[in-house]
Each structure stands twice: as structure tokens, then as C-alpha cells.
């Protein structure tokens, strides 16, 4: 498969599209053919050499993705080949395929395109859980978003305005 590889720590120019080995799929994992991924702060920090993914993670960037399930491990019963899903990743979204534990897979929310769902597991869920579940933002209240130009900030501003 092809993946975006960090050739050396640095600016965006260090990212290179290369042929790499396909990921292995463990018994409790599924293999997703990636349609779309997202850009989070950790990706830029990893590119700069300032963030190390957890042991055993894919070496490639990408903490969330959407796509179609291409194969399932033998312990996985909830998902099947051909399902369109999104997933929270410990890395590996910047590749044509990624293997991920089945418990980190989510269905595509109604009314959301498969492409847009790539930003659902990390960005959307972070904003929703902090602003609405923990913060309980309600109609008529004001809401200050620090770092409003961030990925998290832009999503929070768009979705707290309705
Ligand atoms: N992305 C996620 O899913 C996620 C999940 C959990 C927690 N978080 C946390 O949420 C925060 C935002 O994450 P993100 O992924 O949305 O990041 P991001 O898109 O990279 O945005 C970073 C933001 O920080 C601002 N910033 C950077 N350095 C600054 C400085 N020295 N002074 C003032 N502002 C500065 C940037 O401003 P400029 O645009 O002006 O440079 C930008 O608004 C981070 O603390 C991250 O750890 C993110």
C-alpha cells in the first residue's frame, strides 16, 4: 500500500508518499481501506518529532479515519467486510489501509458523508463531550473558545452556534 511517511523530523516538506508493507490484522481488529483522514495537533507534533505514538501503534500519522472494512479478525462479530465506518486510531490514518481494534470503530452518523465522518471520532467527539456533555452548554448561553483557529476551535464554534 501507499502511506505518507515522515522522512525526517521537520516541516511539511518532510512528508513523502511511499510504498510500504500492508498492516497486519490481529484477531480482534479490522482492516479499513481508508477514504479520508483528518489533521490534528498531534499529527503536526509527530511530524516535528515531538510526539511518539504508543508502543505497537502504526508509525504513520493519522488519529482518525473513515473508509470501508476490507477484512475482519476472527474474533470480530460486530463488523463485516464492506461496512462503511469511521475509527479512532493510535496512528496510521495517512495510509491506504489501517488495522484497528474493533472497539475503536464507529458507524457513520446519519446525515454525515463518509468523507466528513473522518473527523468524527476525534475532533467531533472531543468537542461534543467537553462542550455539551461536561460543559452542558445550553441555548442562550455564551461560550468562549480559546484558540478558535484550531481544528478543535473551528469545530466548536460551528457547532455551538446552532
Ligand atoms: N484534535 C483533537 O482531536 C484533540 C483531542 C483532544 C485534545 N485536543 C487538544 O485541543 C487543543 C487544540 O488541538 P487541535 O488539534 O485543534 O490543534 P491545532 O489545529 O493545531 O490548533 C492549535 C491552536 O493553538 C494556537 N496556538 C499555538 N501556539 C500558540 C501560542 N503560542 N499562543 C497562542 N495560541 C497558540 C494556534 O493558533 P494559530 O492558528 O494562530 O497558530 C491554533 O489556534 C490542543 O491542546 C490539543 O491537545 C485536541
PDB file of C-alpha atoms and ligand atoms in Angstrom:
ATOM      1  CA  UNK A   1       0.000   0.000   0.000  1.00  0.00           C
ATOM      2  CA  UNK A   2       0.967   3.658  -0.102  1.00  0.00           C
ATOM      3  CA  UNK A   3       1.383   5.762   3.031  1.00  0.00           C
ATOM      4  CA  UNK A   4       2.571   9.218   3.992  1.00  0.00           C
ATOM      5  CA  UNK A   5       5.965   8.691   5.641  1.00  0.00           C
ATOM      6  CA  UNK A   6       7.876  11.147   7.846  1.00  0.00           C
ATOM      7  CA  UNK A   7      11.289  11.014   6.145  1.00  0.00           C
ATOM      8  CA  UNK A   8      12.857  13.019   8.988  1.00  0.00           C
ATOM      9  CA  UNK A   9      11.502  15.393  11.656  1.00  0.00           C
ATOM     10  CA  UNK A  10      10.664  18.777  10.169  1.00  0.00           C
ATOM     11  CA  UNK A  11       8.267  20.967   8.235  1.00  0.00           C
ATOM     12  CA  UNK A  12       5.521  19.615   5.940  1.00  0.00           C
ATOM     13  CA  UNK A  13       8.099  19.074   3.164  1.00  0.00           C
ATOM     14  CA  UNK A  14       9.479  16.036   5.025  1.00  0.00           C
ATOM     15  CA  UNK A  15       6.246  14.125   4.344  1.00  0.00           C
ATOM     16  CA  UNK A  16       6.657  11.674   1.455  1.00  0.00           C
ATOM     17  CA  UNK A  17       4.238   9.298  -0.268  1.00  0.00           C
ATOM     18  CA  UNK A  18       5.923   5.876  -0.292  1.00  0.00           C
ATOM     19  CA  UNK A  19       5.172   2.197  -0.888  1.00  0.00           C
ATOM     20  CA  UNK A  20       5.106   0.387   2.450  1.00  0.00           C
ATOM     21  CA  UNK A  21       4.003  -3.007   3.766  1.00  0.00           C
ATOM     22  CA  UNK A  22       0.298  -3.600   4.375  1.00  0.00           C
ATOM     23  CA  UNK A  23      -0.649  -3.644   8.081  1.00  0.00           C
ATOM     24  CA  UNK A  24      -1.194  -6.976   9.831  1.00  0.00           C
ATOM     25  CA  UNK A  25      -4.696  -7.645  11.156  1.00  0.00           C
ATOM     26  CA  UNK A  26      -4.910  -9.220  14.619  1.00  0.00           C
ATOM     27  CA  UNK A  27      -7.833 -11.425  15.710  1.00  0.00           C
ATOM     28  CA  UNK A  28      -9.657  -8.555  17.452  1.00  0.00           C
ATOM     29  CA  UNK A  29      -9.009  -6.000  14.697  1.00  0.00           C
ATOM     30  CA  UNK A  30     -10.492  -4.967  11.372  1.00  0.00           C
ATOM     31  CA  UNK A  31      -8.692  -3.687   8.296  1.00  0.00           C
ATOM     32  CA  UNK A  32     -10.090  -0.440   6.892  1.00  0.00           C
ATOM     33  CA  UNK A  33      -9.472   0.783   3.345  1.00  0.00           C
ATOM     34  CA  UNK A  34      -9.116   4.482   4.134  1.00  0.00           C
ATOM     35  CA  UNK A  35     -11.191   7.030   2.235  1.00  0.00           C
ATOM     36  CA  UNK A  36     -10.376  10.074   4.349  1.00  0.00           C
ATOM     37  CA  UNK A  37      -8.398  11.061   7.417  1.00  0.00           C
ATOM     38  CA  UNK A  38      -8.034  14.249   9.460  1.00  0.00           C
ATOM     39  CA  UNK A  39      -5.372  16.634  10.720  1.00  0.00           C
ATOM     40  CA  UNK A  40      -4.960  17.004  14.471  1.00  0.00           C
ATOM     41  CA  UNK A  41      -2.367  18.821  16.537  1.00  0.00           C
ATOM     42  CA  UNK A  42      -0.658  15.529  17.434  1.00  0.00           C
ATOM     43  CA  UNK A  43      -0.010  14.918  13.720  1.00  0.00           C
ATOM     44  CA  UNK A  44       1.971  18.128  13.391  1.00  0.00           C
ATOM     45  CA  UNK A  45       3.819  17.412  16.642  1.00  0.00           C
ATOM     46  CA  UNK A  46       4.664  13.879  15.442  1.00  0.00           C
ATOM     47  CA  UNK A  47       5.931  15.281  12.132  1.00  0.00           C
ATOM     48  CA  UNK A  48       8.217  17.605  14.111  1.00  0.00           C
ATOM     49  CA  UNK A  49       9.496  14.669  16.173  1.00  0.00           C
ATOM     50  CA  UNK A  50       7.802  15.945  19.339  1.00  0.00           C
ATOM     51  CA  UNK A  51       5.179  13.219  19.740  1.00  0.00           C
ATOM     52  CA  UNK A  52       5.796   9.472  19.893  1.00  0.00           C
ATOM     53  CA  UNK A  53       2.801   7.177  19.271  1.00  0.00           C
ATOM     54  CA  UNK A  54       2.103   4.489  21.909  1.00  0.00           C
ATOM     55  CA  UNK A  55       4.158   1.265  21.569  1.00  0.00           C
ATOM     56  CA  UNK A  56       2.746  -1.048  18.913  1.00  0.00           C
ATOM     57  CA  UNK A  57       0.998   1.758  17.018  1.00  0.00           C
ATOM     58  CA  UNK A  58       1.329   2.377  13.309  1.00  0.00           C
ATOM     59  CA  UNK A  59       4.358   4.596  12.596  1.00  0.00           C
ATOM     60  CA  UNK A  60       2.261   6.705  10.230  1.00  0.00           C
ATOM     61  CA  UNK A  61       0.278   9.854  11.003  1.00  0.00           C
ATOM     62  CA  UNK A  62      -3.476   9.975  11.393  1.00  0.00           C
ATOM     63  CA  UNK A  63      -5.518   9.585  14.590  1.00  0.00           C
ATOM     64  CA  UNK A  64      -8.884   9.085  12.908  1.00  0.00           C
ATOM     65  CA  UNK A  65     -10.227   7.980   9.551  1.00  0.00           C
ATOM     66  CA  UNK A  66     -13.240   6.824   7.606  1.00  0.00           C
ATOM     67  CA  UNK A  67     -13.498   4.126   4.983  1.00  0.00           C
ATOM     68  CA  UNK A  68     -14.708   0.635   4.171  1.00  0.00           C
ATOM     69  CA  UNK A  69     -13.911  -2.553   6.060  1.00  0.00           C
ATOM     70  CA  UNK A  70     -11.776  -4.821   3.898  1.00  0.00           C
ATOM     71  CA  UNK A  71     -11.243  -7.729   6.305  1.00  0.00           C
ATOM     72  CA  UNK A  72     -12.072  -8.689   9.889  1.00  0.00           C
ATOM     73  CA  UNK A  73     -10.149 -10.664  12.512  1.00  0.00           C
ATOM     74  CA  UNK A  74     -11.586 -13.991  13.601  1.00  0.00           C
ATOM     75  CA  UNK A  75     -12.785 -12.635  16.981  1.00  0.00           C
ATOM     76  CA  UNK A  76     -14.755  -9.767  15.427  1.00  0.00           C
ATOM     77  CA  UNK A  77     -18.505 -10.306  15.065  1.00  0.00           C
ATOM     78  CA  UNK A  78     -19.976  -6.782  15.133  1.00  0.00           C
ATOM     79  CA  UNK A  79     -18.491  -5.652  11.794  1.00  0.00           C
ATOM     80  CA  UNK A  80     -18.343  -7.261   8.372  1.00  0.00           C
ATOM     81  CA  UNK A  81     -16.499  -6.759   5.110  1.00  0.00           C
ATOM     82  CA  UNK A  82     -17.999  -3.853   3.153  1.00  0.00           C
ATOM     83  CA  UNK A  83     -19.272  -1.884   6.175  1.00  0.00           C
ATOM     84  CA  UNK A  84     -18.655   1.858   5.908  1.00  0.00           C
ATOM     85  CA  UNK A  85     -17.210   3.085   9.208  1.00  0.00           C
ATOM     86  CA  UNK A  86     -15.072   5.654  10.969  1.00  0.00           C
ATOM     87  CA  UNK A  87     -12.435   4.890  13.583  1.00  0.00           C
ATOM     88  CA  UNK A  88     -10.354   6.357  16.373  1.00  0.00           C
ATOM     89  CA  UNK A  89      -6.730   5.383  15.693  1.00  0.00           C
ATOM     90  CA  UNK A  90      -3.496   5.430  17.643  1.00  0.00           C
ATOM     91  CA  UNK A  91      -1.914   6.208  14.254  1.00  0.00           C
ATOM     92  CA  UNK A  92      -1.991   5.069  10.647  1.00  0.00           C
ATOM     93  CA  UNK A  93      -4.781   7.093   9.052  1.00  0.00           C
ATOM     94  CA  UNK A  94      -2.377   8.588   6.499  1.00  0.00           C
ATOM     95  CA  UNK A  95      -2.238   5.338   4.558  1.00  0.00           C
ATOM     96  CA  UNK A  96      -4.381   3.401   2.113  1.00  0.00           C
ATOM     97  CA  UNK A  97      -5.157   0.779   4.772  1.00  0.00           C
ATOM     98  CA  UNK A  98      -5.092   0.719   8.553  1.00  0.00           C
ATOM     99  CA  UNK A  99      -5.781  -2.036  11.077  1.00  0.00           C
ATOM    100  CA  UNK A 100      -7.646  -1.031  14.207  1.00  0.00           C
ATOM    101  CA  UNK A 101      -9.160  -2.790  17.244  1.00  0.00           C
ATOM    102  CA  UNK A 102     -12.854  -3.416  16.590  1.00  0.00           C
ATOM    103  CA  UNK A 103     -13.802  -1.480  19.744  1.00  0.00           C
ATOM    104  CA  UNK A 104     -12.480   1.734  18.183  1.00  0.00           C
ATOM    105  CA  UNK A 105     -14.807   1.536  15.167  1.00  0.00           C
ATOM    106  CA  UNK A 106     -17.980   3.614  14.907  1.00  0.00           C
ATOM    107  CA  UNK A 107     -20.851   3.603  12.419  1.00  0.00           C
ATOM    108  CA  UNK A 108     -21.252   6.610  10.118  1.00  0.00           C
ATOM    109  CA  UNK A 109     -23.701   9.037  11.764  1.00  0.00           C
ATOM    110  CA  UNK A 110     -26.946   9.624   9.835  1.00  0.00           C
ATOM    111  CA  UNK A 111     -26.714  12.612   7.503  1.00  0.00           C
ATOM    112  CA  UNK A 112     -22.887  12.712   7.558  1.00  0.00           C
ATOM    113  CA  UNK A 113     -20.899  11.832   4.423  1.00  0.00           C
ATOM    114  CA  UNK A 114     -18.314   9.082   4.628  1.00  0.00           C
ATOM    115  CA  UNK A 115     -15.608  11.673   3.956  1.00  0.00           C
ATOM    116  CA  UNK A 116     -16.752  14.100   6.667  1.00  0.00           C
ATOM    117  CA  UNK A 117     -17.038  11.231   9.154  1.00  0.00           C
ATOM    118  CA  UNK A 118     -13.235  11.012   9.166  1.00  0.00           C
ATOM    119  CA  UNK A 119     -13.221  13.897  11.672  1.00  0.00           C
ATOM    120  CA  UNK A 120     -15.981  12.416  13.825  1.00  0.00           C
ATOM    121  CA  UNK A 121     -14.151  10.061  16.248  1.00  0.00           C
ATOM    122  CA  UNK A 122     -11.521  12.558  17.475  1.00  0.00           C
ATOM    123  CA  UNK A 123     -12.464  16.175  16.759  1.00  0.00           C
ATOM    124  CA  UNK A 124     -16.262  15.946  16.905  1.00  0.00           C
ATOM    125  CA  UNK A 125     -16.389  13.628  19.895  1.00  0.00           C
ATOM    126  CA  UNK A 126     -13.837  15.729  21.821  1.00  0.00           C
ATOM    127  CA  UNK A 127     -15.861  18.900  21.261  1.00  0.00           C
ATOM    128  CA  UNK A 128     -19.220  17.271  21.903  1.00  0.00           C
ATOM    129  CA  UNK A 129     -18.127  15.538  25.107  1.00  0.00           C
ATOM    130  CA  UNK A 130     -16.447  18.626  26.577  1.00  0.00           C
ATOM    131  CA  UNK A 131     -18.838  21.378  25.447  1.00  0.00           C
ATOM    132  CA  UNK A 132     -22.197  19.661  25.636  1.00  0.00           C
ATOM    133  CA  UNK A 133     -21.811  16.603  27.907  1.00  0.00           C
ATOM    134  CA  UNK A 134     -19.413  18.071  30.513  1.00  0.00           C
ATOM    135  CA  UNK A 135     -19.988  21.815  29.953  1.00  0.00           C
ATOM    136  CA  UNK A 136     -23.751  21.461  29.353  1.00  0.00           C
ATOM    137  CA  UNK A 137     -23.823  24.464  27.002  1.00  0.00           C
ATOM    138  CA  UNK A 138     -27.453  25.496  26.600  1.00  0.00           C
ATOM    139  CA  UNK A 139     -29.431  27.811  24.322  1.00  0.00           C
ATOM    140  CA  UNK A 140     -28.943  31.477  25.226  1.00  0.00           C
ATOM    141  CA  UNK A 141     -25.592  30.959  26.977  1.00  0.00           C
ATOM    142  CA  UNK A 142     -22.280  32.491  25.803  1.00  0.00           C
ATOM    143  CA  UNK A 143     -19.293  30.278  25.100  1.00  0.00           C
ATOM    144  CA  UNK A 144     -15.642  31.434  24.873  1.00  0.00           C
ATOM    145  CA  UNK A 145     -13.422  29.283  22.634  1.00  0.00           C
ATOM    146  CA  UNK A 146      -9.691  29.810  23.250  1.00  0.00           C
ATOM    147  CA  UNK A 147      -7.528  29.096  20.191  1.00  0.00           C
ATOM    148  CA  UNK A 148     -10.553  29.492  17.969  1.00  0.00           C
ATOM    149  CA  UNK A 149      -8.499  28.965  14.795  1.00  0.00           C
ATOM    150  CA  UNK A 150      -7.589  25.405  15.861  1.00  0.00           C
ATOM    151  CA  UNK A 151      -9.240  22.306  14.441  1.00  0.00           C
ATOM    152  CA  UNK A 152     -10.984  21.805  17.774  1.00  0.00           C
ATOM    153  CA  UNK A 153     -11.851  25.513  17.967  1.00  0.00           C
ATOM    154  CA  UNK A 154     -13.339  25.844  14.500  1.00  0.00           C
ATOM    155  CA  UNK A 155     -15.482  22.779  15.049  1.00  0.00           C
ATOM    156  CA  UNK A 156     -16.629  24.051  18.465  1.00  0.00           C
ATOM    157  CA  UNK A 157     -17.563  27.453  17.037  1.00  0.00           C
ATOM    158  CA  UNK A 158     -19.532  25.979  14.129  1.00  0.00           C
ATOM    159  CA  UNK A 159     -21.446  23.568  16.321  1.00  0.00           C
ATOM    160  CA  UNK A 160     -22.175  25.740  19.357  1.00  0.00           C
ATOM    161  CA  UNK A 161     -23.789  28.363  17.133  1.00  0.00           C
ATOM    162  CA  UNK A 162     -26.866  26.305  16.333  1.00  0.00           C
TER     163      UNK A 162
HETATM  164  N1  LIG B   1      -7.688  17.496  17.797  1.00  0.00           N
HETATM  165  C1  LIG B   1      -8.219  16.716  18.727  1.00  0.00           C
HETATM  166  O1  LIG B   1      -8.988  15.809  18.403  1.00  0.00           O
HETATM  167  C2  LIG B   1      -7.931  16.935  20.186  1.00  0.00           C
HETATM  168  C3  LIG B   1      -8.358  15.979  21.114  1.00  0.00           C
HETATM  169  C4  LIG B   1      -8.137  16.217  22.477  1.00  0.00           C
HETATM  170  C5  LIG B   1      -7.475  17.373  22.860  1.00  0.00           C
HETATM  171  N2  LIG B   1      -7.035  18.259  21.923  1.00  0.00           N
HETATM  172  C6  LIG B   1      -6.358  19.486  22.366  1.00  0.00           C
HETATM  173  O2  LIG B   1      -7.056  20.621  21.846  1.00  0.00           O
HETATM  174  C7  LIG B   1      -6.107  21.658  21.533  1.00  0.00           C
HETATM  175  C8  LIG B   1      -6.253  22.054  20.059  1.00  0.00           C
HETATM  176  O3  LIG B   1      -5.957  20.900  19.264  1.00  0.00           O
HETATM  177  P1  LIG B   1      -6.106  20.973  17.668  1.00  0.00           P
HETATM  178  O4  LIG B   1      -5.844  19.599  17.155  1.00  0.00           O
HETATM  179  O5  LIG B   1      -7.394  21.611  17.331  1.00  0.00           O
HETATM  180  O6  LIG B   1      -4.846  21.941  17.326  1.00  0.00           O
HETATM  181  P2  LIG B   1      -4.469  22.847  16.025  1.00  0.00           P
HETATM  182  O7  LIG B   1      -5.498  22.717  14.972  1.00  0.00           O
HETATM  183  O8  LIG B   1      -3.062  22.531  15.710  1.00  0.00           O
HETATM  184  O9  LIG B   1      -4.556  24.327  16.583  1.00  0.00           O
HETATM  185  C9  LIG B   1      -3.667  24.818  17.583  1.00  0.00           C
HETATM  186  C10 LIG B   1      -4.176  26.180  18.070  1.00  0.00           C
HETATM  187  O10 LIG B   1      -3.300  26.675  19.059  1.00  0.00           O
HETATM  188  C11 LIG B   1      -2.924  28.016  18.710  1.00  0.00           C
HETATM  189  N3  LIG B   1      -1.598  28.250  19.236  1.00  0.00           N
HETATM  190  C12 LIG B   1      -0.490  27.514  19.034  1.00  0.00           C
HETATM  191  N4  LIG B   1       0.570  28.044  19.676  1.00  0.00           N
HETATM  192  C13 LIG B   1       0.090  29.135  20.331  1.00  0.00           C
HETATM  193  C14 LIG B   1       0.691  30.105  21.147  1.00  0.00           C
HETATM  194  N5  LIG B   1       1.997  30.039  21.476  1.00  0.00           N
HETATM  195  N6  LIG B   1      -0.097  31.088  21.631  1.00  0.00           N
HETATM  196  C15 LIG B   1      -1.425  31.153  21.323  1.00  0.00           C
HETATM  197  N7  LIG B   1      -2.056  30.253  20.523  1.00  0.00           N
HETATM  198  C16 LIG B   1      -1.290  29.266  20.035  1.00  0.00           C
HETATM  199  C17 LIG B   1      -2.997  28.058  17.211  1.00  0.00           C
HETATM  200  O11 LIG B   1      -3.121  29.378  16.764  1.00  0.00           O
HETATM  201  P3  LIG B   1      -2.733  29.816  15.255  1.00  0.00           P
HETATM  202  O12 LIG B   1      -3.727  29.171  14.345  1.00  0.00           O
HETATM  203  O13 LIG B   1      -2.844  31.296  15.296  1.00  0.00           O
HETATM  204  O14 LIG B   1      -1.334  29.309  15.029  1.00  0.00           O
HETATM  205  C18 LIG B   1      -4.253  27.229  16.963  1.00  0.00           C
HETATM  206  O15 LIG B   1      -5.414  28.004  17.166  1.00  0.00           O
HETATM  207  C19 LIG B   1      -4.714  21.099  21.871  1.00  0.00           C
HETATM  208  O16 LIG B   1      -4.391  21.494  23.196  1.00  0.00           O
HETATM  209  C20 LIG B   1      -4.930  19.594  21.821  1.00  0.00           C
HETATM  210  O17 LIG B   1      -4.012  18.892  22.637  1.00  0.00           O
HETATM  211  C21 LIG B   1      -7.254  18.064  20.614  1.00  0.00           C
END
